[in-house]
Amino acid sequence: MFLSRLKSSLPFSQINNFRHLLRTSDAAIIDIKQFHKQICELYTYFTPYESLDAAKVLCSMNESQLCEIPLAELNEVKRLLVDGIRSKLYVMANVDELCAMTLSVTNYGMLNRQYLSDFICRLDRLMMSVAAENVPMVSDSLIRIHLTGYKIENVARKFFLHLITKKIVPKLDGSGLIKLLDSTIIKERLRNNEILLDDAINILNLNCSTIPSLIYINRLLLRTVIAEVVE
């Protein structure tokens, strides 16, 4: 109750001024100490996109060596921003929006285990809504997370199982199919499954002029793709 009253006492002008700052200011002319203070006071009011905008400014300052905040404090600010985003993930009903948000969180160095857990939980709930047009964005987010060192095998397995059981694979266009296959997150899976590389090249040639490196292809999934497309 006290916290709610404290939040409601913050002047709306302060919040609106900060939002205006995010939209219009260049990182080079922002007072970093004041910016840091305002984030700590207002982050719970931000939309997820405003949190990303604030993180973008911080990254720009850091890259241009304008940041006078110690690294530990900078990381704490990022944690506050990502916590604000986490609190709003549960209302996201669009899987592309969810994955795009996660890509940005990862690119701005904000990804942590808590966010990843919430993202996977939300993606799992939205999995049944994933259609062919969503495959590139979901694949992008999973690949990017994997490259940061986090283990996401379970959600990746559910994702590909959904694509197979719902017969989404045959509906993928060339770019979607290549995005699905050219992925490092599943290269270690089920290596004992054999498939002729000539067959793999043939099916990839049917769908895309650019053949991805075959070392990254999930053999079991590729076999399923070939079987379904040939049918």
XYZ file of C-alpha atoms in Angstrom:
231
model
C 0.000 0.000 0.000
C 2.781 2.417 0.948
C 4.625 1.606 -2.287
C 1.485 2.262 -4.337
C 1.010 5.646 -2.673
C 4.649 6.495 -3.232
C 4.374 5.680 -6.923
C 1.194 7.679 -7.341
C 2.889 10.690 -5.740
C 5.474 10.929 -8.504
C 4.575 13.866 -10.755
C 3.354 12.858 -14.187
C 5.435 15.668 -15.658
C 8.585 13.911 -14.434
C 7.580 10.710 -16.182
C 6.518 12.479 -19.371
C 9.717 14.529 -19.456
C 11.800 11.377 -19.272
C 9.772 9.767 -22.042
C 10.319 12.861 -24.172
C 14.040 12.619 -23.441
C 14.099 9.029 -24.661
C 12.373 9.971 -27.903
C 14.329 13.068 -28.824
C 17.754 13.244 -27.196
C 21.148 12.156 -28.399
C 23.267 10.102 -26.006
C 26.061 12.662 -26.326
C 24.031 15.445 -24.690
C 22.386 13.483 -21.862
C 23.542 13.965 -18.287
C 24.369 10.344 -17.478
C 24.140 10.742 -13.704
C 20.713 12.352 -13.930
C 19.668 9.763 -16.515
C 20.756 6.983 -14.147
C 18.817 8.527 -11.272
C 15.638 8.916 -13.336
C 15.748 5.310 -14.507
C 16.024 4.086 -10.916
C 13.022 6.211 -9.926
C 10.769 5.641 -12.934
C 11.572 2.264 -14.520
C 8.405 0.602 -13.200
C 6.359 3.055 -15.273
C 8.118 2.290 -18.549
C 6.579 0.266 -21.321
C 8.856 -2.561 -22.528
C 9.812 -0.431 -25.530
C 10.719 2.538 -23.344
C 12.931 0.239 -21.282
C 14.642 -0.830 -24.502
C 15.066 2.800 -25.559
C 16.718 3.556 -22.215
C 19.008 0.539 -22.617
C 19.894 1.692 -26.133
C 20.968 5.087 -24.775
C 23.094 3.401 -22.108
C 24.743 1.181 -24.721
C 25.458 4.203 -26.928
C 27.080 5.993 -24.008
C 29.140 2.957 -23.126
C 30.313 2.431 -26.717
C 31.287 6.091 -27.102
C 32.999 6.121 -23.675
C 30.620 8.823 -22.461
C 29.457 6.769 -19.504
C 30.790 7.948 -16.139
C 28.845 5.296 -14.217
C 30.882 2.341 -12.835
C 30.240 -0.923 -14.661
C 28.603 -2.520 -11.609
C 26.094 0.335 -11.380
C 25.482 0.245 -15.128
C 24.692 -3.468 -14.926
C 22.340 -2.792 -12.018
C 20.460 -0.219 -14.111
C 20.143 -2.762 -16.916
C 18.818 -5.275 -14.396
C 16.142 -2.796 -13.314
C 15.162 -2.183 -16.923
C 14.932 -5.869 -17.777
C 12.947 -6.526 -14.587
C 10.464 -3.926 -15.795
C 10.167 -5.752 -19.110
C 9.816 -9.129 -17.380
C 6.849 -7.881 -15.382
C 4.983 -7.205 -18.626
C 5.890 -10.278 -20.692
C 2.865 -12.200 -19.464
C 0.484 -9.885 -21.356
C 2.221 -10.310 -24.713
C -0.028 -12.318 -26.992
C 1.934 -11.957 -30.235
C 4.790 -14.431 -30.587
C 6.715 -12.240 -33.052
C 6.526 -9.295 -30.654
C 7.717 -11.497 -27.785
C 10.671 -12.818 -29.772
C 11.599 -9.399 -31.180
C 11.586 -8.016 -27.643
C 13.867 -10.835 -26.519
C 16.253 -10.248 -29.415
C 16.598 -6.606 -28.374
C 17.049 -7.534 -24.700
C 19.840 -9.899 -25.734
C 21.490 -7.437 -28.120
C 21.587 -4.730 -25.436
C 23.304 -7.047 -22.960
C 20.296 -7.297 -20.631
C 19.562 -11.014 -20.886
C 19.748 -12.924 -17.609
C 18.446 -16.248 -16.325
C 15.352 -14.675 -14.789
C 14.335 -13.035 -18.053
C 15.113 -16.206 -19.997
C 12.914 -18.250 -17.668
C 10.000 -15.834 -18.129
C 10.514 -15.716 -21.898
C 10.541 -19.503 -22.226
C 7.425 -19.771 -20.062
C 5.591 -17.216 -22.215
C 6.803 -18.746 -25.490
C 5.651 -22.149 -24.282
C 2.166 -20.743 -23.649
C 2.102 -19.161 -27.109
C 3.595 -22.171 -28.902
C 0.266 -23.379 -30.268
C -0.177 -20.029 -32.028
C 3.130 -20.305 -33.928
C 2.483 -20.378 -37.674
C 4.761 -20.535 -40.720
C 5.219 -16.763 -40.804
C 6.497 -16.796 -37.198
C 9.251 -19.354 -37.797
C 12.040 -16.907 -38.798
C 11.520 -14.670 -35.751
C 11.285 -17.562 -33.269
C 14.352 -19.178 -34.830
C 16.270 -15.886 -34.675
C 15.547 -15.429 -30.983
C 16.456 -19.008 -30.053
C 19.670 -18.904 -32.076
C 20.690 -15.572 -30.549
C 20.030 -16.817 -27.007
C 21.985 -19.987 -27.712
C 24.958 -17.965 -28.924
C 25.097 -16.166 -25.565
C 25.730 -19.513 -23.867
C 22.320 -20.322 -22.391
C 20.885 -23.817 -22.789
C 17.501 -23.839 -24.513
C 17.298 -27.411 -25.805
C 13.924 -28.135 -24.195
C 12.077 -25.189 -25.717
C 13.835 -25.783 -29.050
C 12.622 -29.388 -28.988
C 9.046 -28.231 -28.319
C 9.305 -25.684 -31.117
C 10.396 -28.210 -33.733
C 7.939 -30.825 -32.483
C 5.150 -28.257 -32.904
C 6.273 -27.520 -36.471
C 6.254 -31.201 -37.328
C 3.034 -32.279 -35.592
C 1.060 -29.284 -36.889
C 2.430 -29.842 -40.415
C 3.863 -26.340 -40.576
C 7.127 -27.370 -42.264
C 5.589 -27.866 -45.758
C 4.071 -24.367 -45.515
C 7.410 -22.619 -45.033
C 8.652 -20.489 -47.900
C 12.289 -20.564 -48.973
C 13.556 -18.072 -46.404
C 11.602 -19.712 -43.588
C 12.889 -23.168 -44.465
C 16.489 -22.054 -44.614
C 16.120 -20.161 -41.340
C 14.780 -23.331 -39.768
C 17.603 -25.522 -41.032
C 20.601 -23.220 -40.788
C 20.645 -23.258 -37.002
C 23.368 -24.156 -34.530
C 20.980 -24.748 -31.645
C 20.112 -28.238 -32.814
C 23.310 -29.403 -34.540
C 24.189 -31.749 -31.665
C 20.839 -33.518 -31.755
C 20.468 -37.124 -32.801
C 23.672 -37.366 -34.820
C 23.159 -41.060 -35.502
C 20.336 -40.322 -37.924
C 21.690 -40.635 -41.469
C 20.533 -38.880 -44.606
C 22.104 -38.674 -48.053
C 23.637 -35.266 -48.579
C 22.581 -35.379 -52.238
C 18.969 -35.563 -51.084
C 19.550 -32.697 -48.687
C 21.059 -30.545 -51.418
C 18.186 -31.341 -53.774
C 15.495 -30.317 -51.328
C 17.361 -27.150 -50.360
C 17.786 -26.265 -54.020
C 14.011 -26.484 -54.421
C 13.470 -23.902 -51.707
C 16.368 -21.494 -51.785
C 19.160 -20.472 -54.127
C 21.621 -20.241 -51.241
C 22.518 -23.539 -49.557
C 23.454 -23.217 -45.876
C 26.412 -25.067 -44.453
C 25.263 -28.667 -44.059
C 27.262 -29.028 -40.844
C 24.553 -27.056 -39.036
C 21.598 -29.135 -40.160
C 19.612 -31.269 -37.742
C 19.604 -34.607 -39.571
C 16.337 -35.877 -38.089
C 14.515 -32.630 -38.831
C 15.929 -32.484 -42.352
C 14.717 -36.023 -42.981
C 11.238 -34.980 -41.799
C 11.305 -31.894 -44.008
C 12.299 -33.915 -47.054
C 9.638 -36.552 -46.393
C 6.876 -33.974 -45.992
C 7.885 -31.802 -48.938
C 8.339 -34.757 -51.277
C 4.879 -36.005 -50.360
